[in-house]
PDB file of C-alpha atoms in Angstrom:
ATOM      1  CA  UNK A   1     -16.743  45.143  10.151  1.00 54.00           C
ATOM      2  CA  UNK A   2     -16.125  42.292  12.595  1.00 54.00           C
ATOM      3  CA  UNK A   3     -17.567  42.555  16.022  1.00 53.00           C
ATOM      4  CA  UNK A   4     -15.381  41.600  19.017  1.00 53.00           C
ATOM      5  CA  UNK A   5     -17.461  38.432  19.570  1.00 57.00           C
ATOM      6  CA  UNK A   6     -16.797  37.344  15.954  1.00 53.00           C
ATOM      7  CA  UNK A   7     -13.080  37.983  16.363  1.00 46.00           C
ATOM      8  CA  UNK A   8     -12.947  35.405  19.150  1.00 49.00           C
ATOM      9  CA  UNK A   9     -14.344  32.698  16.854  1.00 55.00           C
ATOM     10  CA  UNK A  10     -11.943  33.166  13.933  1.00 56.00           C
ATOM     11  CA  UNK A  11      -8.767  31.880  15.609  1.00 59.00           C
ATOM     12  CA  UNK A  12     -10.537  28.762  16.897  1.00 55.00           C
ATOM     13  CA  UNK A  13     -12.050  28.130  13.476  1.00 47.00           C
ATOM     14  CA  UNK A  14      -8.645  28.485  11.831  1.00 48.00           C
ATOM     15  CA  UNK A  15      -7.101  26.128  14.370  1.00 46.00           C
ATOM     16  CA  UNK A  16      -9.772  23.518  13.671  1.00 51.00           C
ATOM     17  CA  UNK A  17      -9.234  23.830   9.921  1.00 50.00           C
ATOM     18  CA  UNK A  18      -5.468  23.608  10.331  1.00 51.00           C
ATOM     19  CA  UNK A  19      -5.757  20.523  12.535  1.00 51.00           C
ATOM     20  CA  UNK A  20      -8.064  18.868  10.011  1.00 48.00           C
ATOM     21  CA  UNK A  21      -5.727  19.569   7.092  1.00 48.00           C
ATOM     22  CA  UNK A  22      -2.713  18.382   9.061  1.00 49.00           C
ATOM     23  CA  UNK A  23      -4.543  15.194  10.030  1.00 50.00           C
ATOM     24  CA  UNK A  24      -5.488  14.497   6.418  1.00 47.00           C
ATOM     25  CA  UNK A  25      -1.901  15.011   5.318  1.00 46.00           C
ATOM     26  CA  UNK A  26      -0.512  12.684   7.971  1.00 43.00           C
ATOM     27  CA  UNK A  27      -3.115  10.026   7.194  1.00 42.00           C
ATOM     28  CA  UNK A  28      -2.390  10.133   3.462  1.00 42.00           C
ATOM     29  CA  UNK A  29       1.366   9.949   4.026  1.00 42.00           C
ATOM     30  CA  UNK A  30       0.947   7.059   6.470  1.00 47.00           C
ATOM     31  CA  UNK A  31      -1.151   5.020   4.044  1.00 51.00           C
ATOM     32  CA  UNK A  32       1.308   5.640   1.217  1.00 50.00           C
ATOM     33  CA  UNK A  33       4.117   4.042   3.242  1.00 70.00           C
ATOM     34  CA  UNK A  34       2.381   0.764   4.084  1.00 90.00           C
ATOM     35  CA  UNK A  35       4.802  -2.083   3.381  1.00 95.00           C
ATOM     36  CA  UNK A  36       3.372  -5.049   1.457  1.00 96.00           C
ATOM     37  CA  UNK A  37       5.077  -8.382   0.853  1.00 98.00           C
ATOM     38  CA  UNK A  38       4.755 -11.054  -1.820  1.00 98.00           C
ATOM     39  CA  UNK A  39       6.722 -14.238  -2.387  1.00 98.00           C
ATOM     40  CA  UNK A  40       8.729 -15.913  -5.137  1.00 99.00           C
ATOM     41  CA  UNK A  41       9.398 -19.658  -5.381  1.00 99.00           C
ATOM     42  CA  UNK A  42      12.009 -20.798  -7.925  1.00 99.00           C
ATOM     43  CA  UNK A  43      12.593 -24.475  -8.761  1.00 99.00           C
ATOM     44  CA  UNK A  44      15.711 -25.218 -10.784  1.00 98.00           C
ATOM     45  CA  UNK A  45      16.121 -28.172 -13.142  1.00 97.00           C
ATOM     46  CA  UNK A  46      17.719 -30.338 -10.438  1.00 97.00           C
ATOM     47  CA  UNK A  47      14.789 -29.696  -8.066  1.00 97.00           C
ATOM     48  CA  UNK A  48      16.513 -27.116  -5.847  1.00 98.00           C
ATOM     49  CA  UNK A  49      13.890 -24.790  -4.357  1.00 98.00           C
ATOM     50  CA  UNK A  50      14.727 -21.157  -3.629  1.00 98.00           C
ATOM     51  CA  UNK A  51      12.288 -18.744  -2.005  1.00 98.00           C
ATOM     52  CA  UNK A  52      12.381 -14.984  -1.691  1.00 98.00           C
ATOM     53  CA  UNK A  53      10.196 -12.520   0.179  1.00 98.00           C
ATOM     54  CA  UNK A  54       9.909  -9.144  -1.543  1.00 98.00           C
ATOM     55  CA  UNK A  55       8.687  -5.963   0.132  1.00 98.00           C
ATOM     56  CA  UNK A  56       7.032  -3.107  -1.751  1.00 98.00           C
ATOM     57  CA  UNK A  57       5.243   0.086  -0.735  1.00 97.00           C
ATOM     58  CA  UNK A  58       2.634   0.269  -3.488  1.00 96.00           C
ATOM     59  CA  UNK A  59      -0.732  -1.498  -3.369  1.00 96.00           C
ATOM     60  CA  UNK A  60       0.331  -3.867  -6.162  1.00 98.00           C
ATOM     61  CA  UNK A  61       3.503  -4.882  -7.976  1.00 98.00           C
ATOM     62  CA  UNK A  62       4.048  -6.337 -11.454  1.00 98.00           C
ATOM     63  CA  UNK A  63       5.405  -9.887 -11.448  1.00 98.00           C
ATOM     64  CA  UNK A  64       8.484  -8.943 -13.472  1.00 98.00           C
ATOM     65  CA  UNK A  65       9.308  -6.207 -10.941  1.00 98.00           C
ATOM     66  CA  UNK A  66       8.775  -8.647  -8.064  1.00 98.00           C
ATOM     67  CA  UNK A  67      11.257 -11.029  -9.680  1.00 98.00           C
ATOM     68  CA  UNK A  68      13.772  -8.207 -10.221  1.00 98.00           C
ATOM     69  CA  UNK A  69      13.467  -7.080  -6.603  1.00 98.00           C
ATOM     70  CA  UNK A  70      13.982 -10.647  -5.354  1.00 98.00           C
ATOM     71  CA  UNK A  71      17.749 -10.151  -5.819  1.00 96.00           C
ATOM     72  CA  UNK A  72      17.990 -13.342  -7.857  1.00 98.00           C
ATOM     73  CA  UNK A  73      20.140 -12.959 -10.981  1.00 98.00           C
ATOM     74  CA  UNK A  74      17.730 -12.386 -13.856  1.00 98.00           C
ATOM     75  CA  UNK A  75      17.969 -12.178 -17.628  1.00 98.00           C
ATOM     76  CA  UNK A  76      14.945 -11.274 -19.727  1.00 98.00           C
ATOM     77  CA  UNK A  77      14.155 -10.605 -23.352  1.00 97.00           C
ATOM     78  CA  UNK A  78      11.688  -7.878 -24.218  1.00 94.00           C
ATOM     79  CA  UNK A  79       9.097  -8.361 -26.944  1.00 91.00           C
ATOM     80  CA  UNK A  80       7.242  -5.123 -27.788  1.00 90.00           C
ATOM     81  CA  UNK A  81       3.970  -6.989 -28.337  1.00 87.00           C
ATOM     82  CA  UNK A  82       4.144  -9.627 -25.617  1.00 88.00           C
ATOM     83  CA  UNK A  83       6.240  -8.063 -22.857  1.00 92.00           C
ATOM     84  CA  UNK A  84       9.276  -9.572 -21.174  1.00 95.00           C
ATOM     85  CA  UNK A  85      10.201 -13.235 -21.376  1.00 96.00           C
ATOM     86  CA  UNK A  86      12.121 -14.698 -18.457  1.00 98.00           C
ATOM     87  CA  UNK A  87      15.219 -16.337 -19.922  1.00 98.00           C
ATOM     88  CA  UNK A  88      17.417 -17.034 -16.925  1.00 98.00           C
ATOM     89  CA  UNK A  89      16.966 -17.024 -13.136  1.00 98.00           C
ATOM     90  CA  UNK A  90      20.118 -17.516 -11.101  1.00 97.00           C
ATOM     91  CA  UNK A  91      22.372 -19.892 -13.046  1.00 96.00           C
ATOM     92  CA  UNK A  92      19.494 -21.740 -14.734  1.00 98.00           C
ATOM     93  CA  UNK A  93      18.120 -20.941 -18.162  1.00 98.00           C
ATOM     94  CA  UNK A  94      19.301 -19.221 -21.306  1.00 98.00           C
ATOM     95  CA  UNK A  95      21.087 -15.937 -22.018  1.00 98.00           C
ATOM     96  CA  UNK A  96      18.913 -13.000 -23.028  1.00 97.00           C
ATOM     97  CA  UNK A  97      20.281 -12.985 -26.596  1.00 97.00           C
ATOM     98  CA  UNK A  98      19.147 -16.610 -27.072  1.00 98.00           C
ATOM     99  CA  UNK A  99      16.167 -16.805 -24.708  1.00 97.00           C
ATOM    100  CA  UNK A 100      14.687 -19.961 -26.269  1.00 96.00           C
ATOM    101  CA  UNK A 101      17.947 -21.961 -26.274  1.00 98.00           C
ATOM    102  CA  UNK A 102      16.301 -24.981 -24.581  1.00 98.00           C
ATOM    103  CA  UNK A 103      12.805 -24.605 -26.047  1.00 96.00           C
ATOM    104  CA  UNK A 104      11.170 -26.873 -26.949  1.00 96.00           C
ATOM    105  CA  UNK A 105      10.492 -28.363 -24.487  1.00 97.00           C
ATOM    106  CA  UNK A 106      12.283 -26.663 -21.561  1.00 98.00           C
ATOM    107  CA  UNK A 107      11.646 -23.095 -20.412  1.00 97.00           C
ATOM    108  CA  UNK A 108      10.732 -21.187 -17.259  1.00 98.00           C
ATOM    109  CA  UNK A 109       7.155 -22.256 -16.538  1.00 98.00           C
ATOM    110  CA  UNK A 110       5.235 -19.632 -14.641  1.00 98.00           C
ATOM    111  CA  UNK A 111       2.800 -20.451 -11.813  1.00 98.00           C
ATOM    112  CA  UNK A 112       0.506 -18.276  -9.691  1.00 98.00           C
ATOM    113  CA  UNK A 113      -0.814 -18.598  -6.164  1.00 98.00           C
ATOM    114  CA  UNK A 114      -2.939 -15.760  -4.848  1.00 97.00           C
ATOM    115  CA  UNK A 115      -3.165 -15.114  -1.113  1.00 96.00           C
ATOM    116  CA  UNK A 116      -6.525 -16.905  -0.818  1.00 95.00           C
ATOM    117  CA  UNK A 117      -5.540 -19.921  -2.977  1.00 96.00           C
ATOM    118  CA  UNK A 118      -4.446 -23.312  -1.650  1.00 95.00           C
ATOM    119  CA  UNK A 119      -2.892 -24.622  -4.883  1.00 97.00           C
ATOM    120  CA  UNK A 120      -0.783 -23.319  -7.749  1.00 98.00           C
ATOM    121  CA  UNK A 121      -2.388 -22.333 -11.030  1.00 98.00           C
ATOM    122  CA  UNK A 122      -0.471 -22.393 -14.317  1.00 98.00           C
ATOM    123  CA  UNK A 123      -0.254 -18.877 -15.687  1.00 95.00           C
ATOM    124  CA  UNK A 124      -1.709 -17.892 -19.017  1.00 88.00           C
ATOM    125  CA  UNK A 125      -0.075 -14.479 -18.599  1.00 87.00           C
ATOM    126  CA  UNK A 126       3.497 -13.336 -18.812  1.00 91.00           C
ATOM    127  CA  UNK A 127       5.342 -11.719 -15.936  1.00 94.00           C
ATOM    128  CA  UNK A 128       4.777  -8.277 -17.492  1.00 94.00           C
ATOM    129  CA  UNK A 129       0.996  -8.704 -17.341  1.00 94.00           C
ATOM    130  CA  UNK A 130       0.457 -10.160 -13.867  1.00 96.00           C
ATOM    131  CA  UNK A 131      -0.101  -7.902 -10.880  1.00 97.00           C
ATOM    132  CA  UNK A 132       0.417  -9.179  -7.335  1.00 98.00           C
ATOM    133  CA  UNK A 133      -0.933  -7.962  -4.005  1.00 98.00           C
ATOM    134  CA  UNK A 134       0.229  -8.617  -0.473  1.00 98.00           C
ATOM    135  CA  UNK A 135       0.285 -12.342   0.276  1.00 98.00           C
ATOM    136  CA  UNK A 136       0.437 -13.500  -3.357  1.00 98.00           C
ATOM    137  CA  UNK A 137       3.223 -15.833  -4.514  1.00 98.00           C
ATOM    138  CA  UNK A 138       4.724 -16.438  -7.964  1.00 98.00           C
ATOM    139  CA  UNK A 139       6.373 -19.724  -8.896  1.00 99.00           C
ATOM    140  CA  UNK A 140       8.990 -20.347 -11.588  1.00 99.00           C
ATOM    141  CA  UNK A 141       9.963 -23.890 -12.611  1.00 99.00           C
ATOM    142  CA  UNK A 142      12.727 -24.683 -15.122  1.00 99.00           C
ATOM    143  CA  UNK A 143      11.183 -27.790 -16.658  1.00 98.00           C
ATOM    144  CA  UNK A 144      10.073 -29.568 -19.796  1.00 97.00           C
ATOM    145  CA  UNK A 145       6.693 -30.491 -18.236  1.00 96.00           C
ATOM    146  CA  UNK A 146       3.987 -28.615 -16.354  1.00 94.00           C
ATOM    147  CA  UNK A 147       4.963 -29.666 -12.838  1.00 96.00           C
ATOM    148  CA  UNK A 148       3.909 -27.102 -10.249  1.00 98.00           C
ATOM    149  CA  UNK A 149       6.284 -25.846  -7.571  1.00 98.00           C
ATOM    150  CA  UNK A 150       5.828 -27.273  -4.080  1.00 98.00           C
ATOM    151  CA  UNK A 151       3.129 -25.542  -2.045  1.00 98.00           C
ATOM    152  CA  UNK A 152       4.933 -23.495   0.597  1.00 97.00           C
ATOM    153  CA  UNK A 153       2.981 -21.494   3.153  1.00 96.00           C
ATOM    154  CA  UNK A 154       3.307 -17.756   2.688  1.00 97.00           C
ATOM    155  CA  UNK A 155       4.312 -17.461   6.361  1.00 97.00           C
ATOM    156  CA  UNK A 156       7.322 -19.704   5.605  1.00 98.00           C
ATOM    157  CA  UNK A 157       8.363 -17.494   2.687  1.00 98.00           C
ATOM    158  CA  UNK A 158       7.709 -14.190   4.462  1.00 97.00           C
ATOM    159  CA  UNK A 159       7.810 -15.008   8.186  1.00 95.00           C
ATOM    160  CA  UNK A 160       7.486 -11.378   9.299  1.00 87.00           C
ATOM    161  CA  UNK A 161       4.668 -10.455   6.947  1.00 78.00           C
ATOM    162  CA  UNK A 162       1.329  -9.189   8.095  1.00 70.00           C
ATOM    163  CA  UNK A 163      -1.372  -9.996   5.598  1.00 59.00           C
ATOM    164  CA  UNK A 164      -3.681  -7.082   4.937  1.00 54.00           C
ATOM    165  CA  UNK A 165      -6.860  -6.894   6.928  1.00 51.00           C
ATOM    166  CA  UNK A 166      -9.715  -4.487   6.609  1.00 42.00           C
ATOM    167  CA  UNK A 167      -8.620  -1.298   8.244  1.00 44.00           C
ATOM    168  CA  UNK A 168     -10.546   1.771   9.092  1.00 43.00           C
ATOM    169  CA  UNK A 169      -8.913   5.156   8.901  1.00 47.00           C
ATOM    170  CA  UNK A 170      -8.633   6.738  12.312  1.00 51.00           C
ATOM    171  CA  UNK A 171     -11.451   9.144  12.926  1.00 51.00           C
ATOM    172  CA  UNK A 172     -10.663  12.704  13.771  1.00 51.00           C
ATOM    173  CA  UNK A 173     -11.028  13.482  17.431  1.00 51.00           C
ATOM    174  CA  UNK A 174     -14.073  15.699  17.744  1.00 51.00           C
ATOM    175  CA  UNK A 175     -13.399  19.071  19.208  1.00 55.00           C
ATOM    176  CA  UNK A 176     -16.250  20.791  20.992  1.00 53.00           C
ATOM    177  CA  UNK A 177     -18.086  23.553  19.236  1.00 51.00           C
ATOM    178  CA  UNK A 178     -17.101  26.890  20.691  1.00 50.00           C
ATOM    179  CA  UNK A 179     -19.819  28.456  22.744  1.00 50.00           C
ATOM    180  CA  UNK A 180     -20.199  32.076  23.566  1.00 52.00           C
ATOM    181  CA  UNK A 181     -19.377  32.953  27.139  1.00 51.00           C
ATOM    182  CA  UNK A 182     -22.172  35.099  28.467  1.00 50.00           C
ATOM    183  CA  UNK A 183     -21.061  38.481  29.608  1.00 49.00           C
ATOM    184  CA  UNK A 184     -23.026  40.631  31.974  1.00 50.00           C
ATOM    185  CA  UNK A 185     -22.798  44.345  31.526  1.00 50.00           C
ATOM    186  CA  UNK A 186     -22.311  46.132  34.825  1.00 50.00           C
ATOM    187  CA  UNK A 187     -25.454  47.711  36.164  1.00 48.00           C
ATOM    188  CA  UNK A 188     -25.362  51.482  36.280  1.00 46.00           C
ATOM    189  CA  UNK A 189     -24.354  52.850  39.653  1.00 45.00           C
ATOM    190  CA  UNK A 190     -27.274  54.178  41.635  1.00 42.00           C
ATOM    191  CA  UNK A 191     -25.608  55.907  44.511  1.00 43.00           C
ATOM    192  CA  UNK A 192     -27.712  59.042  44.048  1.00 41.00           C
ATOM    193  CA  UNK A 193     -31.393  59.224  43.738  1.00 42.00           C
ATOM    194  CA  UNK A 194     -32.723  61.388  40.967  1.00 38.00           C
ATOM    195  CA  UNK A 195     -36.118  62.813  41.406  1.00 41.00           C
ATOM    196  CA  UNK A 196     -38.001  64.321  38.561  1.00 46.00           C
ATOM    197  CA  UNK A 197     -38.092  68.085  38.665  1.00 42.00           C
ATOM    198  CA  UNK A 198     -41.555  69.441  38.273  1.00 46.00           C
ATOM    199  CA  UNK A 199     -41.897  73.126  37.495  1.00 47.00           C
ATOM    200  CA  UNK A 200     -45.261  74.785  37.882  1.00 47.00           C
TER     201      UNK A 200
END
């Protein structure tokens, strides 16, 4: 059986628990909706440079998905063992049913530049295997030689991007521990004096 004093503590305890659970839910939902951005640089055979900034709400994105979301026309050929080959970007390249129409020596050469890198690095991976994070850039060059794309600052590709920084989840606002309010029982009324009765 609950005493009246214990009854007073249950609603406050439930409110604290509810507030905590609500705060955790809002925090998780807020983190899940963080918008990331990565860049794409495409160099066609005549040297024309096209850039795209792609937004995504996951922590990472596969390179092939980044290229698809760039809104550049894209044709690929899927190989079950090796993943997807990029055949055509925009108007440059080969149709998907003849992906190697210009190879050798010309094909889409794939370059990587992570957020902390200053220079391009030729990729040993295909676009199905690479994973990008916020601030990373992929480069595609239609060429017969390994000539890297021009180095373009990420801020010029994605001018409104905010690169990730270390963030700390907001701490819950501490709520004071409930304290019992002292109650004073009324003193018995003493408006009559009682004298002990002694019988002899």
